[in-house]
């Protein structure tokens, strides 16, 4: 019974640490996404008015930002 309690408490601690880490990454990602949208709003408007490929460029930038955040 003691071993189970110890394992459970260790697992709970690890889970909490992992969730904190994931939450911080998520917050960074949301912040980056908002920054990306703010930085490229005018460019996106221009692309939408001139190009069929506009969604492709937007999605590409979001994906690249996502991967940059994961690497950090």
CSV table of N, CA and C in Angstrom, one decimal:
chain,number,residue,atom,x,y,z
A,1,UNK,N,0.8,-1.2,0.0
A,1,UNK,CA,0.0,0.0,0.0
A,1,UNK,C,0.9,1.3,0.0
A,2,UNK,N,1.9,1.2,0.8
A,2,UNK,CA,2.8,2.4,0.8
A,2,UNK,C,3.5,2.7,-0.5
A,3,UNK,N,3.9,1.6,-1.2
A,3,UNK,CA,4.5,1.8,-2.5
A,3,UNK,C,3.6,2.5,-3.5
A,4,UNK,N,2.3,2.0,-3.5
A,4,UNK,CA,1.3,2.6,-4.4
A,4,UNK,C,1.1,4.1,-4.1
A,5,UNK,N,1.1,4.4,-2.8
A,5,UNK,CA,0.9,5.8,-2.4
A,5,UNK,C,2.1,6.7,-2.9
A,6,UNK,N,3.3,6.1,-2.7
A,6,UNK,CA,4.5,6.9,-3.1
A,6,UNK,C,4.5,7.1,-4.6
A,7,UNK,N,4.2,6.0,-5.4
A,7,UNK,CA,4.2,6.0,-6.8
A,7,UNK,C,3.1,7.0,-7.3
A,8,UNK,N,2.0,7.0,-6.6
A,8,UNK,CA,0.9,7.9,-7.0
A,8,UNK,C,1.3,9.4,-6.8
A,9,UNK,N,1.9,9.6,-5.6
A,9,UNK,CA,2.3,11.0,-5.3
A,9,UNK,C,3.4,11.5,-6.3
A,10,UNK,N,4.4,10.6,-6.7
A,10,UNK,CA,5.4,11.0,-7.7
A,10,UNK,C,4.7,11.2,-9.0
A,11,UNK,N,3.8,10.4,-9.4
A,11,UNK,CA,3.1,10.5,-10.7
A,11,UNK,C,2.4,11.8,-10.7
A,12,UNK,N,1.7,12.1,-9.6
A,12,UNK,CA,0.9,13.4,-9.5
A,12,UNK,C,1.8,14.6,-9.7
A,13,UNK,N,3.0,14.5,-9.0
A,13,UNK,CA,4.0,15.6,-9.1
A,13,UNK,C,4.5,15.8,-10.6
A,14,UNK,N,4.8,14.7,-11.2
A,14,UNK,CA,5.3,14.7,-12.6
A,14,UNK,C,4.2,15.3,-13.5
A,15,UNK,N,3.0,14.8,-13.3
A,15,UNK,CA,1.9,15.2,-14.1
A,15,UNK,C,1.7,16.8,-14.0
A,16,UNK,N,1.8,17.3,-12.8
A,16,UNK,CA,1.7,18.7,-12.5
A,16,UNK,C,2.8,19.5,-13.2
A,17,UNK,N,4.0,19.0,-13.1
A,17,UNK,CA,5.1,19.6,-13.8
A,17,UNK,C,4.9,19.7,-15.3
A,18,UNK,N,4.5,18.5,-15.9
A,18,UNK,CA,4.3,18.4,-17.3
A,18,UNK,C,3.2,19.4,-17.7
A,19,UNK,N,2.1,19.4,-17.0
A,19,UNK,CA,1.0,20.3,-17.3
A,19,UNK,C,1.4,21.8,-17.2
A,20,UNK,N,2.2,22.1,-16.2
A,20,UNK,CA,2.7,23.5,-16.2
A,20,UNK,C,3.6,23.8,-17.4
A,21,UNK,N,4.4,22.9,-17.8
A,21,UNK,CA,5.3,23.1,-19.0
A,21,UNK,C,4.4,23.3,-20.2
A,22,UNK,N,3.5,22.4,-20.4
A,22,UNK,CA,2.6,22.4,-21.6
A,22,UNK,C,1.8,23.7,-21.6
A,23,UNK,N,1.3,24.1,-20.4
A,23,UNK,CA,0.5,25.4,-20.3
A,23,UNK,C,1.4,26.6,-20.7
A,24,UNK,N,2.7,26.6,-20.2
A,24,UNK,CA,3.6,27.7,-20.6
A,24,UNK,C,3.8,27.7,-22.1
A,25,UNK,N,4.0,26.6,-22.7
A,25,UNK,CA,4.2,26.5,-24.1
A,25,UNK,C,3.0,27.0,-24.9
A,26,UNK,N,1.8,26.6,-24.4
A,26,UNK,CA,0.5,27.0,-25.0
A,26,UNK,C,0.4,28.6,-24.9
A,27,UNK,N,0.7,29.1,-23.7
A,27,UNK,CA,0.6,30.6,-23.6
A,27,UNK,C,1.6,31.3,-24.5
A,28,UNK,N,2.8,30.7,-24.6
A,28,UNK,CA,3.8,31.3,-25.6
A,28,UNK,C,3.3,31.3,-27.0
A,29,UNK,N,2.7,30.1,-27.3
A,29,UNK,CA,2.1,29.9,-28.7
A,29,UNK,C,1.0,30.9,-29.0
A,30,UNK,N,0.1,31.1,-28.0
A,30,UNK,CA,-1.0,32.0,-28.2
A,30,UNK,C,-0.5,33.4,-28.4
A,31,UNK,N,0.5,33.8,-27.5
A,31,UNK,CA,1.1,35.1,-27.6
A,31,UNK,C,1.8,35.3,-29.0
A,32,UNK,N,2.5,34.3,-29.5
A,32,UNK,CA,3.1,34.3,-30.8
A,32,UNK,C,2.1,34.5,-31.9
A,33,UNK,N,1.0,33.7,-31.7
A,33,UNK,CA,0.0,33.8,-32.8
A,33,UNK,C,-0.6,35.2,-32.8
A,34,UNK,N,-0.9,35.7,-31.6
A,34,UNK,CA,-1.5,37.1,-31.6
A,34,UNK,C,-0.5,38.1,-32.2
A,35,UNK,N,0.8,37.9,-31.9
A,35,UNK,CA,1.8,38.8,-32.5
A,35,UNK,C,1.9,38.7,-34.0
A,36,UNK,N,1.8,37.4,-34.4
A,36,UNK,CA,1.9,37.1,-35.8
A,36,UNK,C,0.7,37.8,-36.5
A,37,UNK,N,-0.5,37.7,-36.0
A,37,UNK,CA,-1.7,38.3,-36.6
A,37,UNK,C,-1.5,39.8,-36.6
A,38,UNK,N,-1.0,40.4,-35.5
A,38,UNK,CA,-0.8,41.8,-35.5
A,38,UNK,C,0.2,42.3,-36.5
A,39,UNK,N,1.3,41.5,-36.6
A,39,UNK,CA,2.4,41.9,-37.5
A,39,UNK,C,2.0,41.8,-39.0
A,40,UNK,N,1.2,40.8,-39.3
A,40,UNK,CA,0.9,40.5,-40.7
A,40,UNK,C,-0.5,40.9,-41.2
A,41,UNK,N,-1.2,41.6,-40.3
A,41,UNK,CA,-2.6,42.0,-40.7
A,41,UNK,C,-2.7,42.7,-42.0
A,42,UNK,N,-1.8,43.7,-42.2
A,42,UNK,CA,-1.9,44.5,-43.4
A,42,UNK,C,-1.4,43.6,-44.6
A,43,UNK,N,-0.4,42.8,-44.4
A,43,UNK,CA,0.1,41.9,-45.4
A,43,UNK,C,-1.0,41.0,-45.9
A,44,UNK,N,-1.7,40.4,-44.9
A,44,UNK,CA,-2.8,39.4,-45.2
A,44,UNK,C,-3.9,40.1,-45.9
A,45,UNK,N,-4.2,41.3,-45.5
A,45,UNK,CA,-5.3,42.1,-46.2
A,45,UNK,C,-4.9,42.3,-47.7
A,46,UNK,N,-3.6,42.6,-47.9
A,46,UNK,CA,-3.1,42.8,-49.2
A,46,UNK,C,-3.2,41.5,-50.0
A,47,UNK,N,-2.7,40.4,-49.4
A,47,UNK,CA,-2.7,39.1,-50.1
A,47,UNK,C,-4.2,38.7,-50.4
A,48,UNK,N,-5.1,38.9,-49.5
A,48,UNK,CA,-6.5,38.5,-49.7
A,48,UNK,C,-7.1,39.3,-50.9
A,49,UNK,N,-6.7,40.5,-51.0
A,49,UNK,CA,-7.2,41.3,-52.1
A,49,UNK,C,-6.6,41.0,-53.4
A,50,UNK,N,-5.4,40.4,-53.4
A,50,UNK,CA,-4.7,40.2,-54.7
A,50,UNK,C,-4.5,38.7,-55.1
A,51,UNK,N,-4.6,37.8,-54.1
A,51,UNK,CA,-4.2,36.4,-54.4
A,51,UNK,C,-5.2,35.4,-53.9
A,52,UNK,N,-5.3,34.3,-54.6
A,52,UNK,CA,-6.1,33.1,-54.2
A,52,UNK,C,-5.3,32.4,-53.2
A,53,UNK,N,-4.0,32.5,-53.2
A,53,UNK,CA,-3.1,31.7,-52.3
A,53,UNK,C,-3.0,32.4,-50.9
A,54,UNK,N,-3.7,33.4,-50.6
A,54,UNK,CA,-3.6,34.1,-49.3
A,54,UNK,C,-3.8,33.1,-48.1
A,55,UNK,N,-4.8,32.2,-48.1
A,55,UNK,CA,-4.9,31.3,-46.9
A,55,UNK,C,-3.6,30.5,-46.8
A,56,UNK,N,-3.0,30.1,-47.9
A,56,UNK,CA,-1.8,29.3,-47.8
A,56,UNK,C,-0.7,30.0,-47.1
A,57,UNK,N,-0.5,31.3,-47.4
A,57,UNK,CA,0.6,32.1,-46.7
A,57,UNK,C,0.3,32.2,-45.2
A,58,UNK,N,-1.0,32.5,-44.9
A,58,UNK,CA,-1.3,32.6,-43.5
A,58,UNK,C,-1.1,31.4,-42.7
A,59,UNK,N,-1.6,30.2,-43.3
A,59,UNK,CA,-1.4,28.9,-42.6
A,59,UNK,C,0.1,28.6,-42.5
A,60,UNK,N,0.9,28.9,-43.5
A,60,UNK,CA,2.3,28.6,-43.5
A,60,UNK,C,3.0,29.4,-42.4
A,61,UNK,N,2.6,30.6,-42.2
A,61,UNK,CA,3.3,31.4,-41.2
A,61,UNK,C,2.9,30.9,-39.8
A,62,UNK,N,1.6,30.6,-39.6
A,62,UNK,CA,1.2,30.0,-38.3
A,62,UNK,C,1.9,28.7,-38.0
A,63,UNK,N,2.1,27.9,-39.0
A,63,UNK,CA,2.8,26.6,-38.8
A,63,UNK,C,4.2,26.8,-38.4
A,64,UNK,N,4.9,27.7,-39.2
A,64,UNK,CA,6.3,28.0,-38.9
A,64,UNK,C,6.5,28.6,-37.5
A,65,UNK,N,5.6,29.4,-37.1
A,65,UNK,CA,5.7,30.0,-35.7
A,65,UNK,C,5.5,28.9,-34.7
A,66,UNK,N,4.5,28.0,-34.9
A,66,UNK,CA,4.3,26.9,-34.0
A,66,UNK,C,5.5,26.0,-33.8
A,67,UNK,N,6.2,25.7,-35.0
A,67,UNK,CA,7.4,24.9,-34.9
A,67,UNK,C,8.6,25.6,-34.2
A,68,UNK,N,8.6,26.9,-34.4
A,68,UNK,CA,9.7,27.7,-33.7
A,68,UNK,C,9.4,27.7,-32.2
A,69,UNK,N,8.2,27.8,-31.8
A,69,UNK,CA,7.9,27.7,-30.3
A,69,UNK,C,8.2,26.4,-29.7
A,70,UNK,N,7.9,25.3,-30.5
A,70,UNK,CA,8.2,23.9,-30.0
A,70,UNK,C,9.7,23.8,-29.8
A,71,UNK,N,10.5,24.3,-30.7
A,71,UNK,CA,12.0,24.2,-30.6
A,71,UNK,C,12.5,24.8,-29.3
A,72,UNK,N,11.9,25.9,-28.8
A,72,UNK,CA,12.4,26.7,-27.7
A,72,UNK,C,12.4,25.9,-26.4
